[in-house]
Short mmCIF file of C-alpha atoms in Angstrom, two decimals:
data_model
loop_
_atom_site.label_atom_id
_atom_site.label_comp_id
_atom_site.label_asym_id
_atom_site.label_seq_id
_atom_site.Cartn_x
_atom_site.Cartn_y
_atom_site.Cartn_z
CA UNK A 1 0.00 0.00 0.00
CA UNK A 2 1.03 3.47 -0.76
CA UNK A 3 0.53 6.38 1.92
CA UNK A 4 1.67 10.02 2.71
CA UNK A 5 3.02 10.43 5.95
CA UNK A 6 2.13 13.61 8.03
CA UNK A 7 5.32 13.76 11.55
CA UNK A 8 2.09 14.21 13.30
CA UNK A 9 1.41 10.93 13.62
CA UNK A 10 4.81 9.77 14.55
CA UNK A 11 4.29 11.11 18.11
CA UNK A 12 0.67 9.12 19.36
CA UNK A 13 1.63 9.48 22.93
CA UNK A 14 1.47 13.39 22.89
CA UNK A 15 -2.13 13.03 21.75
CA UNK A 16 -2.83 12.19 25.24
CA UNK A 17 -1.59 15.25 26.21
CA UNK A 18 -3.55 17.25 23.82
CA UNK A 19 -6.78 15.63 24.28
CA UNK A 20 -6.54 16.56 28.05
CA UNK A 21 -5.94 20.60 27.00
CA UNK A 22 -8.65 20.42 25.12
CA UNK A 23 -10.58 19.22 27.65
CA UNK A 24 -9.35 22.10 30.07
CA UNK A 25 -9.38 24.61 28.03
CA UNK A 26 -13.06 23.86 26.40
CA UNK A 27 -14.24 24.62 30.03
CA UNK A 28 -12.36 27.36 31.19
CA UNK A 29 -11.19 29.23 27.88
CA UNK A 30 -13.20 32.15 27.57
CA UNK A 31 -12.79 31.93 23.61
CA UNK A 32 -13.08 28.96 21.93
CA UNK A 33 -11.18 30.53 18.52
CA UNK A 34 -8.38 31.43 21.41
CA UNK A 35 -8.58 27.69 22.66
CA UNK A 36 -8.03 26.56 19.35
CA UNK A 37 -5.01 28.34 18.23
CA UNK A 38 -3.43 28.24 21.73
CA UNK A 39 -4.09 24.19 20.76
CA UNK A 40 -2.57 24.15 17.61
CA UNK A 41 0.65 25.37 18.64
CA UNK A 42 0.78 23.16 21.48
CA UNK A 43 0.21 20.62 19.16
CA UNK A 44 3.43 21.59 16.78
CA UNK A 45 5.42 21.31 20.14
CA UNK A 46 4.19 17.96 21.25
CA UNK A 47 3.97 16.39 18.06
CA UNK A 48 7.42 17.53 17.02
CA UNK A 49 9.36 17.75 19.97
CA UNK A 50 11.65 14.18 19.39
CA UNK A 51 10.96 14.13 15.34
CA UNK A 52 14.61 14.38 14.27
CA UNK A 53 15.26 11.07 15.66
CA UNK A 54 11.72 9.33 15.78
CA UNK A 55 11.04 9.44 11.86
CA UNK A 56 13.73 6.30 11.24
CA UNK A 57 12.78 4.29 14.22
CA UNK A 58 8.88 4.75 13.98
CA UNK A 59 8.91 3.35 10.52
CA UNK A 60 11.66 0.51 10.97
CA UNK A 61 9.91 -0.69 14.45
CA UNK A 62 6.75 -1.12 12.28
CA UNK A 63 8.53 -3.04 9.51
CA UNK A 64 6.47 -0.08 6.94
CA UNK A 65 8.62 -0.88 4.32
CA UNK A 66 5.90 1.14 1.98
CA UNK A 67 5.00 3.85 3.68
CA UNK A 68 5.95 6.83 1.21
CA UNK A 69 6.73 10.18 3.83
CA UNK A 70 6.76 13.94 3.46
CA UNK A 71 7.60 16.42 5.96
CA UNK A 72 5.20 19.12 6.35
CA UNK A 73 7.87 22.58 6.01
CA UNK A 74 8.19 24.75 7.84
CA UNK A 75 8.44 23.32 11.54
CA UNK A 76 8.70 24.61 14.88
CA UNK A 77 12.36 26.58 15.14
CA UNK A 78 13.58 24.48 17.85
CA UNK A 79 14.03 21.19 15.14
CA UNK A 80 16.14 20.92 12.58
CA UNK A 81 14.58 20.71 9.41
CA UNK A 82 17.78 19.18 7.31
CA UNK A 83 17.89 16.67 9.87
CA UNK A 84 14.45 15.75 9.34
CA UNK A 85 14.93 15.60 5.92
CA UNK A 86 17.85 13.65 6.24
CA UNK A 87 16.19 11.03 8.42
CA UNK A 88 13.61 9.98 5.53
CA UNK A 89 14.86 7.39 3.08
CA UNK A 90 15.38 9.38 -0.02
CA UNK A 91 13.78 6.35 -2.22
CA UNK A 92 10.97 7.28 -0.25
CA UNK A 93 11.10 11.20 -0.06
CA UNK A 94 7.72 12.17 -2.28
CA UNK A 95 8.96 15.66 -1.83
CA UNK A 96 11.68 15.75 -3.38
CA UNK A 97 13.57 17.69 -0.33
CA UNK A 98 16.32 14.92 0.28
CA UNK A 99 19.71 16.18 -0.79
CA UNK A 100 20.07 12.75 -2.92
CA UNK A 101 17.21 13.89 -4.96
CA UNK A 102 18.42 17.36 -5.38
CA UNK A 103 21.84 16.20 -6.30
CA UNK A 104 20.30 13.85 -8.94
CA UNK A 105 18.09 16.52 -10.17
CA UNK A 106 21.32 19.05 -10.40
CA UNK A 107 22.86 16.62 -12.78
CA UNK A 108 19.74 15.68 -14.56
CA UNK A 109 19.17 11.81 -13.59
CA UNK A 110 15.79 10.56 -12.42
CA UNK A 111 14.74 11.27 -8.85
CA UNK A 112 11.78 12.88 -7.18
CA UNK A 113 11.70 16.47 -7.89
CA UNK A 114 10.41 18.77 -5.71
CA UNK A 115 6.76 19.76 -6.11
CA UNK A 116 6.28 23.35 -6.98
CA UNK A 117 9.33 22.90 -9.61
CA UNK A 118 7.62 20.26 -11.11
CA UNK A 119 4.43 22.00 -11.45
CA UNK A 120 5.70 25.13 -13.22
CA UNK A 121 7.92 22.43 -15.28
CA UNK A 122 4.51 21.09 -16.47
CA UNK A 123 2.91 24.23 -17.01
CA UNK A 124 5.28 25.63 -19.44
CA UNK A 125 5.26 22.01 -21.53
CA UNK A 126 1.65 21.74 -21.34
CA UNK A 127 1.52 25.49 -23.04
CA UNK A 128 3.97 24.69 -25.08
CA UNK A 129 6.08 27.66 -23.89
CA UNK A 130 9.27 28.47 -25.69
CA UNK A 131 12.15 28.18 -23.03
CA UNK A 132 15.29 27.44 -25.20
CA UNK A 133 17.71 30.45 -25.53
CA UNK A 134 15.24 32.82 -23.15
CA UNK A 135 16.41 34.54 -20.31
CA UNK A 136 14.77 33.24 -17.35
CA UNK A 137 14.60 35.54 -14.35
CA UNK A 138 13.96 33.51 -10.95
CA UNK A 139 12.76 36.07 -8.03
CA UNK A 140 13.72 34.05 -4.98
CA UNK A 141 16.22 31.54 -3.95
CA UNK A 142 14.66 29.25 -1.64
CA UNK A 143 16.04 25.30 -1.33
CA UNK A 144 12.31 24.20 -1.98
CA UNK A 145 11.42 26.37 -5.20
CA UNK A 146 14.04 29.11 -6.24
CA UNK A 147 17.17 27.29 -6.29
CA UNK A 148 15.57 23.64 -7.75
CA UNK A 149 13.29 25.70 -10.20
CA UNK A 150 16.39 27.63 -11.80
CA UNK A 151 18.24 24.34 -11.92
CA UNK A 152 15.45 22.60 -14.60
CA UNK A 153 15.43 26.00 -16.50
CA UNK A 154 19.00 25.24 -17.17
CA UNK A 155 18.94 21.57 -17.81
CA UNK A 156 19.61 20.73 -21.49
CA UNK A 157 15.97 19.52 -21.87
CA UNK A 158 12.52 21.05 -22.59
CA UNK A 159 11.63 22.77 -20.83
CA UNK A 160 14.67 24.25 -20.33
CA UNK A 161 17.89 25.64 -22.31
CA UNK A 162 17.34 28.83 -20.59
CA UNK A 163 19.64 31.67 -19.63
CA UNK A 164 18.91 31.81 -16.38
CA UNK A 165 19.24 34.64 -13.41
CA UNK A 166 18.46 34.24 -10.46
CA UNK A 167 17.46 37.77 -8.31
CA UNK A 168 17.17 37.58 -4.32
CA UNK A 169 16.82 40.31 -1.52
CA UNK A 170 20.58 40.86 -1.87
CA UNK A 171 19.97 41.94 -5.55
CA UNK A 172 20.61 45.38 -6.15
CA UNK A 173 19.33 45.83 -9.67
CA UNK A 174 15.93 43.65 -9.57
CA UNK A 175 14.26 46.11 -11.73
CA UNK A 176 16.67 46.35 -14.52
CA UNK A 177 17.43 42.46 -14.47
CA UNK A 178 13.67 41.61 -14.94
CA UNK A 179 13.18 44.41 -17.75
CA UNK A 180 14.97 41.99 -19.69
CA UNK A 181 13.64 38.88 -19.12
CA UNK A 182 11.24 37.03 -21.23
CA UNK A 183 10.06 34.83 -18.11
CA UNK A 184 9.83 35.72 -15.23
CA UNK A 185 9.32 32.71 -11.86
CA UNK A 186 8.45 34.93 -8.71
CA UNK A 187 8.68 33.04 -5.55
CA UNK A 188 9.88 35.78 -3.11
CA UNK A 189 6.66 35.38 -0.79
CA UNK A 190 6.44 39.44 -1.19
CA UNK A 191 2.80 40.36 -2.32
CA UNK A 192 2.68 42.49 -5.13
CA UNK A 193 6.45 42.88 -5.85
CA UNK A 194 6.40 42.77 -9.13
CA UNK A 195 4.65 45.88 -10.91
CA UNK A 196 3.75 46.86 -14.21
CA UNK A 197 7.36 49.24 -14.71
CA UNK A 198 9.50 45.72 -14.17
CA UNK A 199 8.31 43.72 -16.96
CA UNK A 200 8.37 44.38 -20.70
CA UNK A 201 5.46 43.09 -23.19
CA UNK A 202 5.08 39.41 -24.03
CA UNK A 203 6.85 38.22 -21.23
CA UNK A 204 5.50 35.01 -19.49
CA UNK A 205 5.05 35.13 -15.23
CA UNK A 206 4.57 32.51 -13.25
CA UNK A 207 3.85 33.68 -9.81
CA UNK A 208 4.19 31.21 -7.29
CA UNK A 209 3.82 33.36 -4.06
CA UNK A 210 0.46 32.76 -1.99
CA UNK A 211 0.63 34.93 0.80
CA UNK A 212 -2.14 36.08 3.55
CA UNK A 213 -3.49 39.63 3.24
CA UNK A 214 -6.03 41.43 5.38
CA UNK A 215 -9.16 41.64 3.43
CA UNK A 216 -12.29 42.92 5.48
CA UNK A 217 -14.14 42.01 2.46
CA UNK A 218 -13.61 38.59 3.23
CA UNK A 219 -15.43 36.01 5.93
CA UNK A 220 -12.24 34.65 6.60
CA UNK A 221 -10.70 37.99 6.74
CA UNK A 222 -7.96 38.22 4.62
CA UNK A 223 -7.08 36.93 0.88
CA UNK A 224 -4.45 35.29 -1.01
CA UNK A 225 -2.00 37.43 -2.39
CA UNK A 226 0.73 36.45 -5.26
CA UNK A 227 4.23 38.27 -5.34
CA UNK A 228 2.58 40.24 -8.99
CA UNK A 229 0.57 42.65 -8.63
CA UNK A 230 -1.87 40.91 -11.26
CA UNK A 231 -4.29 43.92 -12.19
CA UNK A 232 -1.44 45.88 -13.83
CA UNK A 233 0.99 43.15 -14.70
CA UNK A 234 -1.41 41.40 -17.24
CA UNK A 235 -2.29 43.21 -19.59
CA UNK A 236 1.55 43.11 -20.44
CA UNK A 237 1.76 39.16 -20.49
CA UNK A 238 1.42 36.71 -22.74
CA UNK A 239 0.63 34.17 -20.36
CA UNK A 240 1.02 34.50 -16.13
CA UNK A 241 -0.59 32.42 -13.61
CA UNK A 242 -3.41 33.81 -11.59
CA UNK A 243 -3.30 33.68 -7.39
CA UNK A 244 -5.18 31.57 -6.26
CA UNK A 245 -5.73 28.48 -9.01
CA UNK A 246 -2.51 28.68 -10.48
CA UNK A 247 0.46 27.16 -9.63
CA UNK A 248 -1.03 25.69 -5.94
CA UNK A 249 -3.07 23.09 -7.85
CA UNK A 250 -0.12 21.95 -10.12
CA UNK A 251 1.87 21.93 -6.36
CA UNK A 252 -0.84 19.21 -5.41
CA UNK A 253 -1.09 17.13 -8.45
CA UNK A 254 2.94 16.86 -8.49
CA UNK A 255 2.84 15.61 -5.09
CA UNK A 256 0.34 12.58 -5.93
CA UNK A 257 2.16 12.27 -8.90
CA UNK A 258 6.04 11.49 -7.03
CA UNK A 259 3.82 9.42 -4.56
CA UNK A 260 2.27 7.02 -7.40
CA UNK A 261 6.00 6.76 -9.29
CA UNK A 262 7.63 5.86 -5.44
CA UNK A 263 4.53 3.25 -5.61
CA UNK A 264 5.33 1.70 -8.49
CA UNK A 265 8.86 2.25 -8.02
CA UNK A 266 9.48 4.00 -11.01
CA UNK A 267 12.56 6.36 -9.61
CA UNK A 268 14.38 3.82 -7.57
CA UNK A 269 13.55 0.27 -7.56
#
């Protein structure tokens, strides 16, 4: 059998613990939304707390020789997240996160690559997007999108072939650089960054930033925001992805797709 593996489960003993505060605290809170995020975070501690080293032995003790894992990023500051990482059997890592997998994807051999990567990979294929010889401007350097998505846009495949830059909050020239670019990949998780003034006509966005705004318009009270401001940018484009229903949804459908190939042992047998 095939599943995805959430840490919180790896910790079943610190549901005890949680059960009991929400006990407590559904009597004598005096705000149940208050009880529940004062819960939640209590929950990232408990469920957490010995993760580094638990991962290996939980699924070893349990002979689940099948299980396919993911770690849910970011966690609480006080673990390590490359340990984590490290800890999870790269033949196994549906996330592509695993430095084994991001070595093989550097080089260009088969491995699980990382979801959001993959996504915009497949979005520029299934548009049939020109990538060879274009200059590819990459806003953000991140391990799980930036740096892995700027990697493919170089490989000597399609798509790919690109000239590729890659702008961060170090940049001094971001406005110039992505003047001249022909695509642009924004993942700097800063809503609205790019503006109409830093892109030239025709150019193809893919925004990739989904960030939480205040919105009193809203019932939930704020909205999703990608790093383009999209009103403006448009009308410039000849294709960009909308925020929400863009690139989340190809995020998703990458993820199920690693976890099926890791079922069927596609990658690594």
């Amino acid at each position: 059998y095939v599943g995805i593996v959430r840490l919180s489960i790896f910790m079943p003993a610190s549901l005890v613990m949680v059960m009991f505060m929400r006990f407590f605290f559904f009597f004598f809170s005096s705000s149940r939304r208050h009880t529940r995020s004062f819960l939640v975070s209590w929950a990232r501690i408990f469920f957490f707390f010995q993760a580094e080293d638990g991962i290996r032995d939980f699924c070893l003790s349990r002979g689940l020789g099948d299980v396919y894992k993911r770690q849910q990023l970011p966690l609480p500051k006080h673990i390590s997240e490359q340990k984590v990482i490290e800890a999870i059997d790269y033949r196994k890592d549906v996330d592509g996160f695993h430095p084994v997998n991001v070595g093989r994807m550097s080089i260009g051999l088969p491995c699980f690559v990382s979801a959001t990567p993959a996504g915009i990979m497949e979005l520029l294929a299934r548009y049939e997007i020109e990538t060879k010889g274009k200059h590819c401007v990459v806003l953000g350097r991140s391990n799980i999108v930036g740096k892995p998505v700027a990697t493919l846009m170089m490989q000597k495949a399609y798509p790919g072939n690109a000239t590729v830059t890659v702008c961060h909050s170090a940049t001094p020239n971001i406005k110039e650089i992505c003047r001249t670019a022909d695509i642009i990949i924004a993942a700097l998780g800063s809503p609205e960054f790019v503006t109409a003034d830093m892109v030239k006509e025709g150019v193809v966005i893919i925004d990739v930033g989904t960030t939480r705004v205040p919105d009193a318009t809203k019932k939930s009270g704020f909205k999703l925001t990608g790093d383009v401001k999209f009103d403006e940018v448009a009308p410039k484009c000849s294709f960009i992805t909308p925020v929400p229903g863009g690139v989340g949804p190809m995020t998703i459908v990458s993820l199920m797709r690693n976890t099926l190939l890791a079922g069927k042992k596609a990658i690594y047998p």
